Amino acid sequence: MVLASAARSTASPALIVPDEQSWLVWGFDPASDGLEPVLDWGAVRGVLVPDPMPAVLGAPLAACLSELAPTAPVMHRPVSELARSVAAAEEDVGHGNDRAHDHANHRHGHGDHGGGGDHGDGGDHGDGGDHGDGGDHGDGGDHEDMMAITGEPSGDGLVMESIDVSLGPLMSPMVAGLVAEVTLDGDVVAQCTLRALLRQPAVRLKPGGPPPDPLEPRAWAAVLASAAAAGEPPDTAGVWLRMVRVEIERATSHLAWLRSLARLLGWGELVKATRVAVAPLLAAQASLARQGGADRVSVGAVAIEPGDELAAVRELELASEALARLQRLCAGRRLASRTAGRGVVGAAEARAAGLTGPVARASGVGGDARSEDPLYRELGFEPVSGQGGDALARTLLRVAESVAAVELARGSLAHAYSGRPGRGDAQAEWVTLEGPRGPLRARRVGDCLRVDAPGREAVLRVASRAAVGLEWGSALVVLASFDLSGWQVGP
Amino acid sequence: MSYFTPLAVVGLALAAAPGVWLLEQLVAGQRPAPGRALRDLRIMLGSPLQRPESCDSALFHLAPSLLVLASVVALATVPWAPGFRGIDLQAGALLFVAALAYVTPAMVMAGWGAGRPLAVLGGFRWVALMLAYAMPLAMVITSVAAPAGSLRPTDIVRVQHAVPMAVAQPLALALWLPAVTAVCFLPPFDLPQAGGELFGGVFAEYRGLDLALVALAQRVLLLAVSGMTAALFLAGWEWPLLPPAVWMGLKTAAVAWLLLWAGRRFPRVAVDRALSLAWRVANPLSMLAIVYAGLLTLLFYR
Amino acid sequence: MSDLATAIVFWPAVGLMLAAAVFVFITSSMARAGLLLLASLAIEGLVFLALGSRFLGFLQLLMMSGEMVIMVFFMVMFMPDPGGLMGMDMTHDKRRSATVAVAVTAALGLVAVLTDWPARVVGRGAPDVRAIGFEVMGRSMISFLFAGMTILLAMVGGVLLAKHGGRFGLPAAGDEQSGEHSPPEERS
Amino acid sequence: MISLPVVLAVAALLFGVGVYGVLGQTNTIMIIMGVELMLGAAMLNVVGFLRYSHPHATSGDFFVLVLMTLMALEGAVGFALVVSVFRSRRTSEADDLTELSG
């Protein structure tokens, strides 16, 4: 979950958004408008909330707002209008705070500090009782336990006062809906528990249902659309185009993840490099969105000139160049200094835990659902595989996969326009596709699509294990390196 | 104390804010929008102070002032031009380091006063880091002072008439730059507030005037540190053709630009790595730098 | 510095220094105690300045900041009640120690006031920093070396006492296992 | 006008506060604080003597330097002891450490 704000501005409106993956697949890149995550809550002068938010996040959101912006206007906007609203909110702040509380009907109670539970950046405000007795100063809820600490000592055997910190589900480097409960021993993580709060509902295939949830894992939109199409009659160009979009989406998702990692690392150059690489991908996605199917992708999208089909080819070429530069940047020692050797998941552990997707491939185990696909094989697809299983391996693997994905997209785009025959069989009950975070198994039930993602819980377990024993900053980097999601996916 | 010009120093400190802001915008590749910055400032100053939910709001509200005081004293020791300087003392370079040393208690007060786990953690990181870099800082000051035979910054500038210290003692410069970046809590050493990691860390709770003071202090620190770097290593005003103050200004701006640029180019250093670098590499090297400075002085500066 | 300027710096500084020192042992907050000690000793640096010892004054300011801040963090991390909110009593023998302290102060104070000290005015012009350097590297070289060796010994000893494996448990190069804790045998 | 007895009296006061701290506190770190204050008083004494008797002698400054080093040393060794005691006993209270008192 990120709060976006105008770059380098000290006082600006914030935008409560889901993870950056969702943003980018909506086709709107906040960073291209100079919107950067707020890293300093004091600077926030207004809050923009996508509407509707999942019910389970209501209380955290209320707590978050009441703390973040007691004096700032809170605006709720439908997802489709968010892109425009950001600019409008900027203006609002410019004209003073009086026009504040429009859309008051959605405002959550500002006063209920106590009920909010934890809200992200420390977790010590929500549980009001601690402060009530005047006994707490934040870094140690339980003085009784102090004298009898029995917890695992950190590497140097010094048990310091244990500190409980709760991150998420909003306002933290965690993605929306993910809660991390961390016990710190001084500055070292002694314990870590990860929970995903959200549950993926069945995806409605027919239009006309309720508006899409803004926090849905939209990074999978094209993947899901592809799954939905599995049972439909063959469509030569359509099959190839869907593949293009799946691959663009994979690259976008990986790059968006990389950008949030870069933000966590405070690495301006990498943030900029990902922005440069993402822009052509978004443009390509937008121009393809006109080719029909799955218009969910184009919510808030960039306007495309009609008859601009070949734009996608050009944009993909640009993306390919930008990605090559990005790959060189990541291969250097600067990234390794923060990630190498941290959060190691050995091959044996990955296999035993049942990890899937890029995380497993970075440990050198697990396959790629795409290698079963005859169309991918026709494009000469080779699964990318990493070794070492540390945070660096996971990062490099995702970068390499984005590079490969753009190449695949270019290949299949060429096939689409050359009229090569595609596939159209797949009457199997479950269709398995490789999503950005790992394989997805989808099944049609009526006009709904049920999705199952094997290995989603495993990754939470492994990630919490990998963070233990690390210094706080490194632990966060390790957690981020797993590309976690706030969604428990299950049928 | 005959040169003491408090007004000039205060004016310079206030000028640091827009000046460094402009540089920040340029380094980030953005077009400066002064109107917007002014509006932001007005909003920031207009918002009320935060009362932290902790036991120690006195320390909390004292910290920004201590930070400003330390940075302004540091700024006052910088020799800007032959006739324009704040405090020109025999032990001025020592006072500069002493002033920088008071950033540390300010951070601890801010972190402790905020009463949040991550803020305390930010203070903790800062103490560890500054402890590790205190010795390189002091050693470097000593090694540039040795050739001049004086801790007076103006003397150190004069002794560089022929060869700037950056050329004579590159090792000292290499130790100095990361250490002063750390003192200014600029990226990649922004460990106490650490954007993505601690969410503002020690400063997360500050609002209104407190926040403005912190922002001012950081920029004054950057100006002071850049100015001192220009004076100690780049021969200050001592180059021909241009007027002295212009040279000094240009060099200061160049150093500030370098520091800000490096902050964008590198990911934030990990605490453990920063500490092990400081203790295992920077500290032994600073000893070496002092031995080298001694030899240099004996051979060439007597 | 003129007499007036000296007095203007000296008296308030002395007052603040003593007040801060007393409050170190009055406040119940450990963090405040550490910071007050810092304040007291830093202000002592100002007193040095007022007495005309600039080099020592600045050095005092510099040294104390680092040292006392470490103390604050030892307080915060190792004390059962760093915020001083539980009203834990950290004193013993209050009355007796106060009596002894007053007696010691009185004795020293009497010596200070009653002895016939050479009555010289405070020296203008402090010794040159350069002169101190020559002193340290010349006549006092042996004692300086001795002090240096002592520091080195104390540093090594301190590290040995406190050392207990690395804190952050980073794996050594090529070490596949230890992503988390260092192995238990290192810890015992 | 500040005379030497005044400086010495101030140092005596500071020393007294330190003595009170050392005797009256139970916690090791607080005791270290008291010792630091006493050493601070000693430094003030030396500076006073230096300034009023031999204002241009540099050996006095050197004494103060040594005292400052001593303070740092005392702190460092003290903390190292606290750390190692804390590791084995989980306490930093001096009153609990009676092993050596027979």
mmCIF file with all atom_site columns, C-alpha atoms in Angstrom, chain B residues 94-159:
data_model
loop_
_atom_site.group_PDB
_atom_site.id
_atom_site.type_symbol
_atom_site.label_atom_id
_atom_site.label_alt_id
_atom_site.label_comp_id
_atom_site.label_asym_id
_atom_site.label_entity_id
_atom_site.label_seq_id
_atom_site.pdbx_PDB_ins_code
_atom_site.Cartn_x
_atom_site.Cartn_y
_atom_site.Cartn_z
_atom_site.occupancy
_atom_site.B_iso_or_equiv
_atom_site.pdbx_formal_charge
_atom_site.auth_seq_id
_atom_site.auth_comp_id
_atom_site.auth_asym_id
_atom_site.auth_atom_id
_atom_site.pdbx_PDB_model_num
ATOM 1  C CA . LEU B 1 94  ? 37.380 21.415 15.914 1.00 0.00 ? 94  LEU B CA 1
ATOM 2  C CA . LEU B 1 95  ? 34.331 23.519 16.686 1.00 0.00 ? 95  LEU B CA 1
ATOM 3  C CA . PHE B 1 96  ? 32.890 22.436 13.338 1.00 0.00 ? 96  PHE B CA 1
ATOM 4  C CA . VAL B 1 97  ? 33.192 18.768 14.283 1.00 0.00 ? 97  VAL B CA 1
ATOM 5  C CA . ALA B 1 98  ? 31.927 19.487 17.778 1.00 0.00 ? 98  ALA B CA 1
ATOM 6  C CA . ALA B 1 99  ? 28.857 21.225 16.333 1.00 0.00 ? 99  ALA B CA 1
ATOM 7  C CA . LEU B 1 100 ? 28.176 18.301 14.018 1.00 0.00 ? 100 LEU B CA 1
ATOM 8  C CA . ALA B 1 101 ? 28.454 15.979 16.997 1.00 0.00 ? 101 ALA B CA 1
ATOM 9  C CA . TYR B 1 102 ? 25.324 17.591 18.461 1.00 0.00 ? 102 TYR B CA 1
ATOM 10 C CA . VAL B 1 103 ? 23.198 16.299 15.624 1.00 0.00 ? 103 VAL B CA 1
ATOM 11 C CA . THR B 1 104 ? 23.400 12.968 17.414 1.00 0.00 ? 104 THR B CA 1
ATOM 12 C CA . PRO B 1 105 ? 21.770 13.930 20.707 1.00 0.00 ? 105 PRO B CA 1
ATOM 13 C CA . ALA B 1 106 ? 19.135 15.790 18.707 1.00 0.00 ? 106 ALA B CA 1
ATOM 14 C CA . MET B 1 107 ? 18.307 12.620 16.806 1.00 0.00 ? 107 MET B CA 1
ATOM 15 C CA . VAL B 1 108 ? 18.180 10.610 19.991 1.00 0.00 ? 108 VAL B CA 1
ATOM 16 C CA . MET B 1 109 ? 15.890 13.165 21.579 1.00 0.00 ? 109 MET B CA 1
ATOM 17 C CA . ALA B 1 110 ? 13.609 13.204 18.552 1.00 0.00 ? 110 ALA B CA 1
ATOM 18 C CA . GLY B 1 111 ? 13.472 9.424  18.356 1.00 0.00 ? 111 GLY B CA 1
ATOM 19 C CA . TRP B 1 112 ? 12.951 8.882  22.033 1.00 0.00 ? 112 TRP B CA 1
ATOM 20 C CA . GLY B 1 113 ? 10.532 11.766 22.379 1.00 0.00 ? 113 GLY B CA 1
ATOM 21 C CA . ALA B 1 114 ? 8.332  10.555 19.554 1.00 0.00 ? 114 ALA B CA 1
ATOM 22 C CA . GLY B 1 115 ? 7.822  7.393  21.546 1.00 0.00 ? 115 GLY B CA 1
ATOM 23 C CA . ARG B 1 116 ? 7.301  5.149  18.574 1.00 0.00 ? 116 ARG B CA 1
ATOM 24 C CA . PRO B 1 117 ? 9.221  1.946  18.128 1.00 0.00 ? 117 PRO B CA 1
ATOM 25 C CA . LEU B 1 118 ? 10.478 2.821  14.680 1.00 0.00 ? 118 LEU B CA 1
ATOM 26 C CA . ALA B 1 119 ? 11.496 6.307  15.762 1.00 0.00 ? 119 ALA B CA 1
ATOM 27 C CA . VAL B 1 120 ? 13.505 4.873  18.645 1.00 0.00 ? 120 VAL B CA 1
ATOM 28 C CA . LEU B 1 121 ? 15.012 2.450  16.177 1.00 0.00 ? 121 LEU B CA 1
ATOM 29 C CA . GLY B 1 122 ? 15.975 5.369  13.957 1.00 0.00 ? 122 GLY B CA 1
ATOM 30 C CA . GLY B 1 123 ? 17.754 7.033  16.858 1.00 0.00 ? 123 GLY B CA 1
ATOM 31 C CA . PHE B 1 124 ? 19.480 3.784  17.682 1.00 0.00 ? 124 PHE B CA 1
ATOM 32 C CA . ARG B 1 125 ? 20.762 3.395  14.135 1.00 0.00 ? 125 ARG B CA 1
ATOM 33 C CA . TRP B 1 126 ? 21.970 6.953  14.148 1.00 0.00 ? 126 TRP B CA 1
ATOM 34 C CA . VAL B 1 127 ? 23.985 6.562  17.328 1.00 0.00 ? 127 VAL B CA 1
ATOM 35 C CA . ALA B 1 128 ? 25.634 3.428  16.000 1.00 0.00 ? 128 ALA B CA 1
ATOM 36 C CA . LEU B 1 129 ? 26.447 5.124  12.702 1.00 0.00 ? 129 LEU B CA 1
ATOM 37 C CA . MET B 1 130 ? 27.752 8.369  14.160 1.00 0.00 ? 130 MET B CA 1
ATOM 38 C CA . LEU B 1 131 ? 29.847 6.531  16.683 1.00 0.00 ? 131 LEU B CA 1
ATOM 39 C CA . ALA B 1 132 ? 31.452 4.654  13.853 1.00 0.00 ? 132 ALA B CA 1
ATOM 40 C CA . TYR B 1 133 ? 32.072 7.770  11.792 1.00 0.00 ? 133 TYR B CA 1
ATOM 41 C CA . ALA B 1 134 ? 33.151 10.105 14.598 1.00 0.00 ? 134 ALA B CA 1
ATOM 42 C CA . MET B 1 135 ? 36.723 8.964  14.456 1.00 0.00 ? 135 MET B CA 1
ATOM 43 C CA . PRO B 1 136 ? 37.187 9.268  10.667 1.00 0.00 ? 136 PRO B CA 1
ATOM 44 C CA . LEU B 1 137 ? 35.716 12.770 10.860 1.00 0.00 ? 137 LEU B CA 1
ATOM 45 C CA . ALA B 1 138 ? 38.062 13.911 13.593 1.00 0.00 ? 138 ALA B CA 1
ATOM 46 C CA . MET B 1 139 ? 41.041 12.193 11.983 1.00 0.00 ? 139 MET B CA 1
ATOM 47 C CA . VAL B 1 140 ? 40.393 13.758 8.613  1.00 0.00 ? 140 VAL B CA 1
ATOM 48 C CA . ILE B 1 141 ? 40.120 17.187 10.184 1.00 0.00 ? 141 ILE B CA 1
ATOM 49 C CA . THR B 1 142 ? 43.431 16.569 11.885 1.00 0.00 ? 142 THR B CA 1
ATOM 50 C CA . SER B 1 143 ? 45.116 15.391 8.726  1.00 0.00 ? 143 SER B CA 1
ATOM 51 C CA . VAL B 1 144 ? 44.071 18.442 6.723  1.00 0.00 ? 144 VAL B CA 1
ATOM 52 C CA . ALA B 1 145 ? 45.019 20.672 9.632  1.00 0.00 ? 145 ALA B CA 1
ATOM 53 C CA . ALA B 1 146 ? 48.490 19.179 9.906  1.00 0.00 ? 146 ALA B CA 1
ATOM 54 C CA . PRO B 1 147 ? 49.977 20.773 6.761  1.00 0.00 ? 147 PRO B CA 1
ATOM 55 C CA . ALA B 1 148 ? 48.625 24.146 7.803  1.00 0.00 ? 148 ALA B CA 1
ATOM 56 C CA . GLY B 1 149 ? 49.888 23.634 11.328 1.00 0.00 ? 149 GLY B CA 1
ATOM 57 C CA . SER B 1 150 ? 46.632 25.122 12.510 1.00 0.00 ? 150 SER B CA 1
ATOM 58 C CA . LEU B 1 151 ? 43.043 24.198 13.201 1.00 0.00 ? 151 LEU B CA 1
ATOM 59 C CA . ARG B 1 152 ? 41.935 27.612 11.981 1.00 0.00 ? 152 ARG B CA 1
ATOM 60 C CA . PRO B 1 153 ? 39.947 27.062 8.774  1.00 0.00 ? 153 PRO B CA 1
ATOM 61 C CA . THR B 1 154 ? 41.278 30.226 7.139  1.00 0.00 ? 154 THR B CA 1
ATOM 62 C CA . ASP B 1 155 ? 44.839 28.990 7.651  1.00 0.00 ? 155 ASP B CA 1
ATOM 63 C CA . ILE B 1 156 ? 43.932 25.653 6.132  1.00 0.00 ? 156 ILE B CA 1
ATOM 64 C CA . VAL B 1 157 ? 42.528 27.471 3.099  1.00 0.00 ? 157 VAL B CA 1
ATOM 65 C CA . ARG B 1 158 ? 45.678 29.526 2.721  1.00 0.00 ? 158 ARG B CA 1
ATOM 66 C CA . VAL B 1 159 ? 48.027 26.584 2.869  1.00 0.00 ? 159 VAL B CA 1
#
